[in-house]
Amino acid sequence: MADVALTSDAAEPLEKAQRRRWGFGARMRQHAGILGGLALFLALYLFYQANHPRGFTGQILIQNANEAFALALVSMAQTVPVLMAGLDLSVGAVMTLVGCIASHLVNGSPAEIAFGIVICIASGAACGFANGCVVVYGRIQPIIATLATSAIYMGFALILRPTPGGKVHEDLSWAVTSDVREFAATFGLFSDGEAVWLQPFAWIPVPLILLALIILLVWVPFTRSVTGRTVYAIGSAEGAAYMSGLPINRAKLAAFTLAGLFAGLGGLFLALQTSSGNADIPQAGAYTLNSIAAVVIGGTSLVGGSGSAIGSVIGALVLRTISFNFRIFDVAPLLQPLFEGLVLLAAVSLGGLKLLRLRNKLEVFR
Amino acid sequence: MSKTATIPAPQGFRLKPDDKPVIFAAGFVLLILLVGTGYTMLTQGSAPLLQPQYLLQQLQVGSFLGIVAAGLMLVILLGHIDLSVPWTLTAAAMMATAVGGPWAIPVGLGIGLLVGIVNGLGVAYLRVPSMIFTLGMNAVMRGLMVAHTGGFAPQTAATDLMQYLAVARIGGVIPVALLVWLAVSALVVVILTRTTLGRAIYAIGNRERAAYLSGIDTNRVILIAFALSGAAAGLAGVLLAGYSTKAYQGMGDPYLLPAIAAVVIGGTNILGGRGRYLGTLVGVILIVLLNSVLSIMQMPEAGRQIIYGTVIIAMLLVYGRGERVTG
């Protein structure tokens, strides 16, 4: 007895340590996609900052954050349907439509602006909800349903803005596209942003704070809810999720609605950033396609069930950082599309390496 | 996914599930013609839409889309997709006009074939999702062409043979482009219904694992299907360059989404494994006529987009609905 107790006592720390090590390793493997994307982003971005003539200044950071924000949100939007093995080809169109709405409504008195912002967010979510209804109740494949709805949303956007134009509130536009100090100064908060306690944060670009808030207040609670877990379960095995009594339809509707919400927020920001609305069909298409690329670079599996919107944000940052680098290295503009394509192909082809590790050839097919 | 009707129909006439899309799409084509004719009767007092001349003209314009859709269908039947169509088409057109002479058409087709083979290698052997690999290839081809042309429309012109294939009419009536489309269609029908390659394509679309276990070299089949899709896009590019006498930037952009829509409206399952070529054919005619009638009605771009999307959803609600998940 004593011996047994002794050995088990002695063994426990070792076992625990082993378990912890295994747990750490497993966690690393589970997030390998995100971590790889993060490493790629940090390498590219530090390289960019180090080579920029005005590198490591707040001005550059603000500019970069502004350029990356809309794509980051559209990529988050794309992630949610991809997690359940669907695809939303309408995210770019929803972004454009909400941007056009914003260019009409986000102006005037504070009450009018607040009303406009609420309408923008609501219409983004409504577009997503409509997608969800077509997919759930119409039982049409997401990729083709959203292909069709994206044409409809672009049509509405063209009705609202036949030619680029419109106007958004200038102070608001300035406040959300600069750093925290300017934000506070614009609205006369915290002694015009000069409050002592604010100084450590004053340099942070507002878009990054908004992005963090959206992740913390919307995405994280969503993934921890039953609906959010169901989205992952649908991506892994829809039949099994159904048999386990998970709310399949509710999760699908919620996923598309959330996608519309994120895309709408991206469109709202784009309108604030450019102070106008533009129903630009090629631009909408480019955002949609880039969002798919960002989702893949961020480690989310296109067959569903694993990944995270946070990874997609990193994927979007990687894509944007690549074009930042082109800018400072004076790559001939004519060659830029070629390099973008090659980088994308190389990044996704690296995934082919995992085939070498497979023991059973059948695992190739899913 | 692949549940075909095995229960024999009881008495009376019942549509087979695979016939339904063809019948409904054909009915919708007639409806478009009727609405368009009603409109022209009211506004102009004539019915140009029902004249053979107009219909042949539409088929000639539609043959470019039809050839793209024929190639794309092979890939969609596998459960994959080819998003590289726009710039494969443009690259083929640009290189064909740049080379000129007797080698113009072989070079254009070769470019398409080459892009298709690279797509196939990436999708089949590297197992990169086709959606993202072909997207990357599209960007690469765009980059190559932008670098090649300097971002301007190339100054080179299509050869006489290319123009003949795209514009000429045999006996002043039958467009040659239509005959090219019919030849491509015949080839695809033969491949899909009369060859082991065709059966393998359907098998892989249904369940690749089972196809592999039954001895099909699935990677090779995927490679061939992508190569054919690329070649079809290349051929469409060559013809389109002949039609407009030159190649230009972005000439392939309006062909990808309508081609996907045509294939899907024709009843092909976007997840693969199911669909008939006849459906794709009718789907292409539907899209082309819809566009044409909307432009006769002088519909603004916004209205066109909305109608376009609504029609796709409405058609699929009628016959393209998936089955309920039941575990």
XYZ file of C-alpha atoms in Angstrom, chain A:
366
model
C 0.000 0.000 0.000
C 2.645 2.417 1.102
C 4.717 1.584 -1.893
C 1.852 2.193 -4.187
C 1.023 5.453 -2.491
C 4.627 6.472 -2.637
C 5.073 5.713 -6.273
C 1.864 7.396 -7.209
C 2.841 10.437 -5.162
C 6.236 10.560 -6.706
C 4.911 9.951 -10.147
C 2.268 12.598 -9.951
C 4.373 15.682 -10.580
C 6.050 13.921 -13.485
C 2.716 12.866 -14.949
C 1.330 16.318 -14.441
C 4.308 17.856 -16.122
C 3.956 15.408 -18.966
C 0.309 16.154 -19.293
C 0.980 19.845 -19.215
C 3.654 19.512 -21.857
C 1.367 17.431 -23.989
C -1.409 19.929 -23.404
C 0.830 22.781 -24.476
C 1.971 20.909 -27.562
C -1.574 19.974 -28.472
C -2.696 23.520 -28.045
C 0.140 24.708 -30.265
C -0.833 22.162 -32.910
C -4.461 23.155 -32.653
C -3.575 26.757 -33.340
C -0.757 26.012 -35.774
C -2.600 27.800 -38.560
C -3.108 31.005 -36.584
C 0.406 30.933 -35.148
C 1.899 30.414 -38.599
C -0.114 33.325 -39.932
C 0.894 35.476 -36.962
C 4.578 34.667 -37.452
C 4.295 35.477 -41.148
C 2.563 38.751 -40.353
C 5.066 39.807 -37.706
C 8.017 38.987 -39.951
C 6.529 40.875 -42.901
C 5.382 43.817 -40.825
C 8.605 44.291 -38.868
C 10.491 44.037 -42.149
C 8.221 46.727 -43.555
C 8.567 49.028 -40.570
C 12.342 48.538 -40.428
C 12.690 49.486 -44.076
C 10.250 52.371 -44.032
C 11.962 55.773 -43.977
C 9.579 56.883 -41.231
C 9.297 53.444 -39.696
C 7.991 52.811 -36.179
C 6.043 56.070 -35.996
C 2.421 56.468 -35.020
C 1.573 58.022 -38.350
C 2.512 54.882 -40.290
C 0.670 52.685 -37.827
C -2.526 54.725 -38.165
C -2.321 54.700 -41.933
C -1.787 50.937 -42.015
C -4.567 50.263 -39.529
C -6.996 52.321 -41.598
C -6.117 50.463 -44.776
C -6.424 47.068 -43.142
C -9.613 47.547 -41.116
C -12.278 46.986 -43.774
C -10.590 43.869 -45.159
C -10.085 42.554 -41.633
C -13.799 42.847 -40.904
C -14.866 41.401 -44.251
C -12.516 38.478 -43.597
C -14.066 37.973 -40.161
C -17.427 37.974 -41.915
C -16.254 35.335 -44.374
C -14.945 33.136 -41.564
C -18.317 32.421 -39.995
C -19.939 30.660 -43.001
C -16.625 28.972 -43.854
C -16.581 27.437 -40.375
C -19.756 25.562 -41.293
C -18.322 24.521 -44.648
C -20.230 27.188 -46.531
C -18.964 30.229 -48.320
C -20.411 33.722 -48.424
C -19.774 35.353 -51.790
C -21.882 38.373 -50.777
C -19.626 39.850 -48.068
C -18.105 42.367 -50.478
C -21.548 43.346 -51.755
C -22.941 43.788 -48.216
C -19.915 45.923 -47.350
C -20.517 48.071 -50.431
C -24.247 48.388 -49.801
C -23.785 49.455 -46.183
C -21.082 51.890 -47.275
C -23.570 53.448 -49.696
C -26.221 53.653 -46.974
C -23.695 55.271 -44.633
C -22.825 57.881 -47.247
C -26.473 58.989 -47.117
C -27.257 58.736 -43.433
C -24.162 59.228 -41.290
C -24.226 63.008 -41.231
C -25.944 65.900 -39.475
C -26.764 66.182 -35.781
C -25.468 63.641 -33.239
C -28.912 62.047 -33.073
C -29.055 61.725 -36.853
C -25.569 60.229 -36.918
C -26.461 57.722 -34.217
C -29.610 56.826 -36.114
C -27.608 56.421 -39.328
C -25.060 54.164 -37.675
C -27.794 51.994 -36.186
C -29.469 51.725 -39.588
C -26.151 50.789 -41.213
C -25.412 48.043 -38.702
C -28.988 46.784 -38.852
C -29.037 46.641 -42.639
C -25.746 44.710 -42.693
C -27.224 42.186 -40.289
C -30.485 42.126 -42.265
C -28.617 41.288 -45.496
C -26.853 38.474 -43.680
C -30.135 37.263 -42.211
C -31.669 37.210 -45.690
C -28.743 35.074 -46.875
C -29.345 32.773 -43.949
C -33.051 32.457 -44.773
C -32.304 31.523 -48.389
C -29.791 28.918 -47.225
C -31.832 27.484 -44.345
C -35.406 27.645 -45.610
C -34.654 27.628 -49.343
C -32.113 24.819 -48.834
C -29.865 26.282 -51.521
C -26.113 25.799 -51.317
C -24.546 28.835 -49.571
C -22.016 29.540 -52.312
C -24.649 29.833 -55.016
C -27.285 31.485 -52.812
C -24.874 34.230 -51.810
C -23.687 34.575 -55.403
C -27.275 35.462 -56.274
C -27.924 37.699 -53.267
C -24.663 39.558 -53.876
C -26.032 40.607 -57.274
C -29.205 41.822 -55.552
C -27.285 43.790 -52.899
C -25.087 45.348 -55.565
C -28.267 46.357 -57.375
C -29.556 48.135 -54.271
C -26.166 49.783 -53.784
C -26.274 51.041 -57.376
C -29.745 52.474 -56.797
C -28.476 54.324 -53.719
C -25.265 55.516 -55.367
C -25.425 55.452 -59.166
C -22.213 57.490 -59.114
C -19.630 57.695 -56.318
C -20.329 60.459 -53.863
C -22.145 61.326 -50.675
C -20.823 62.698 -47.455
C -20.234 61.548 -43.918
C -19.761 63.589 -40.788
C -16.213 64.975 -40.988
C -15.403 65.020 -37.280
C -16.528 61.447 -36.845
C -14.598 60.407 -39.916
C -11.452 62.066 -38.573
C -11.949 60.665 -35.074
C -12.237 56.996 -36.054
C -9.387 57.093 -38.541
C -6.713 58.561 -36.255
C -5.258 57.736 -32.845
C -6.836 57.773 -29.408
C -5.555 61.262 -28.548
C -7.178 62.765 -31.622
C -10.355 60.803 -30.949
C -10.592 62.237 -27.449
C -9.648 65.711 -28.647
C -12.309 65.673 -31.370
C -15.074 64.937 -28.917
C -13.575 66.922 -26.005
C -13.167 63.820 -23.844
C -10.549 63.333 -21.100
C -9.395 66.972 -21.188
C -9.053 66.846 -24.968
C -6.992 63.675 -24.843
C -4.284 65.233 -22.648
C -5.306 63.377 -19.462
C -2.222 61.840 -17.888
C -3.631 58.344 -17.526
C -4.543 58.302 -21.209
C -1.020 58.975 -22.421
C 0.197 55.333 -22.479
C -2.656 54.524 -24.866
C -2.768 57.767 -26.793
C -0.752 56.453 -29.727
C -3.022 53.474 -30.440
C -4.968 53.862 -33.701
C -8.722 53.923 -33.159
C -9.400 51.236 -35.829
C -7.283 48.763 -33.860
C -9.304 49.503 -30.722
C -12.555 49.084 -32.638
C -11.280 45.782 -34.046
C -10.333 44.554 -30.572
C -13.723 45.619 -29.219
C -15.579 43.825 -32.004
C -13.576 40.665 -31.381
C -14.030 40.799 -27.616
C -17.663 41.876 -27.526
C -19.056 39.955 -30.498
C -16.789 37.183 -31.693
C -15.556 35.718 -28.402
C -19.006 35.531 -26.769
C -20.366 34.034 -29.984
C -17.827 31.189 -30.078
C -18.624 30.393 -26.430
C -22.360 30.223 -26.947
C -24.268 27.099 -27.887
C -25.052 28.696 -31.243
C -21.376 29.356 -31.869
C -20.317 25.840 -30.933
C -23.055 24.535 -33.201
C -21.534 26.469 -36.101
C -18.276 24.571 -35.557
C -20.160 21.305 -35.146
C -22.016 21.803 -38.422
C -18.690 22.270 -40.158
C -17.288 19.094 -38.669
C -20.264 16.837 -39.284
C -23.681 18.284 -39.929
C -25.488 14.985 -39.562
C -23.868 14.306 -36.197
C -24.695 17.830 -35.018
C -28.313 17.269 -36.008
C -28.466 13.930 -34.244
C -27.043 15.505 -31.084
C -30.000 17.836 -31.000
C -28.034 20.988 -31.709
C -30.018 23.935 -33.072
C -28.815 23.619 -36.667
C -31.131 26.119 -38.306
C -30.681 28.716 -35.616
C -26.908 28.385 -35.877
C -26.953 28.784 -39.651
C -29.176 31.843 -39.469
C -26.986 33.312 -36.737
C -23.807 32.591 -38.697
C -24.982 34.379 -41.816
C -26.439 37.238 -39.787
C -23.130 37.648 -37.991
C -21.329 37.593 -41.339
C -23.624 40.354 -42.581
C -23.048 42.321 -39.388
C -19.253 42.136 -39.709
C -19.338 42.981 -43.413
C -21.672 45.896 -42.661
C -19.309 47.227 -39.991
C -16.505 47.007 -42.550
C -18.624 48.972 -45.030
C -19.489 51.589 -42.419
C -15.812 52.092 -41.683
C -14.930 52.234 -45.368
C -17.516 54.983 -45.829
C -16.082 56.886 -42.848
C -12.557 56.412 -44.141
C -13.276 57.565 -47.697
C -16.030 60.037 -46.694
C -18.146 58.736 -49.538
C -20.066 55.795 -50.892
C -19.197 53.991 -54.095
C -21.134 51.070 -55.602
C -18.006 49.665 -57.204
C -18.674 46.121 -58.445
C -15.015 45.166 -59.091
C -14.041 46.477 -55.656
C -16.763 44.413 -53.989
C -15.569 41.332 -55.869
C -11.960 41.989 -54.888
C -12.914 42.269 -51.209
C -14.866 39.007 -51.370
C -12.016 37.105 -53.017
C -9.382 38.625 -50.722
C -11.512 37.657 -47.746
C -11.382 34.004 -48.846
C -7.607 34.251 -49.187
C -7.354 35.879 -45.750
C -9.471 33.149 -44.182
C -7.202 30.460 -45.623
C -3.976 32.236 -44.636
C -5.441 32.652 -41.139
C -5.604 28.899 -40.736
C -9.343 28.304 -41.126
C -10.146 25.139 -43.020
C -12.321 25.621 -46.103
C -13.983 22.276 -45.389
C -15.255 23.707 -42.119
C -15.101 22.874 -38.462
C -11.827 24.483 -37.461
C -10.439 27.975 -37.425
C -11.227 31.352 -36.000
C -12.140 34.852 -37.064
C -9.067 36.073 -35.212
C -6.935 34.049 -37.603
C -8.729 35.679 -40.511
C -7.924 39.121 -39.125
C -4.266 38.082 -39.128
C -4.685 36.727 -42.657
C -6.104 40.073 -43.771
C -3.178 41.862 -42.112
C -0.750 39.564 -43.961
C -2.384 40.377 -47.297
C -2.304 44.098 -46.601
C 1.295 44.003 -45.335
C 2.401 42.370 -48.567
C 1.115 45.344 -50.519
C 2.659 47.767 -47.981
C 6.002 46.142 -48.685
C 5.533 46.564 -52.422
C 5.016 50.237 -51.822
C 8.304 50.906 -50.066
C 10.420 48.659 -52.253
C 9.307 50.396 -55.392
C 8.214 47.168 -57.005
C 7.020 48.271 -60.416
C 3.242 48.619 -60.063
C 2.915 46.427 -63.120
C 4.564 43.525 -61.348
C 2.592 43.827 -58.127
C -0.414 41.719 -59.155
C 1.979 38.980 -60.274
C 3.782 38.935 -56.929
C 0.512 39.017 -55.005
C -0.677 35.981 -56.923
C 2.595 34.129 -56.492
C 2.704 34.821 -52.759
C -0.864 33.568 -52.383
C -0.132 30.405 -54.388
C 3.071 29.738 -52.452
C 1.322 30.248 -49.121
C -1.477 27.814 -49.881
C 0.775 25.287 -51.616
C 2.777 24.951 -48.409
C -0.307 23.218 -47.076
C 0.476 20.455 -49.576
C 3.475 19.517 -47.447
C 1.201 17.949 -44.858
C 0.388 15.257 -47.417
C 3.907 13.924 -46.919
C 3.094 13.107 -43.301
C -0.016 11.056 -44.070
C 0.378 7.345 -43.461
C -2.875 6.296 -45.075
C -3.570 7.588 -48.541
C -7.315 7.523 -47.849
C -6.886 10.419 -45.448
C -6.231 12.587 -48.478
C -9.905 12.414 -49.409
C -12.431 13.902 -47.114
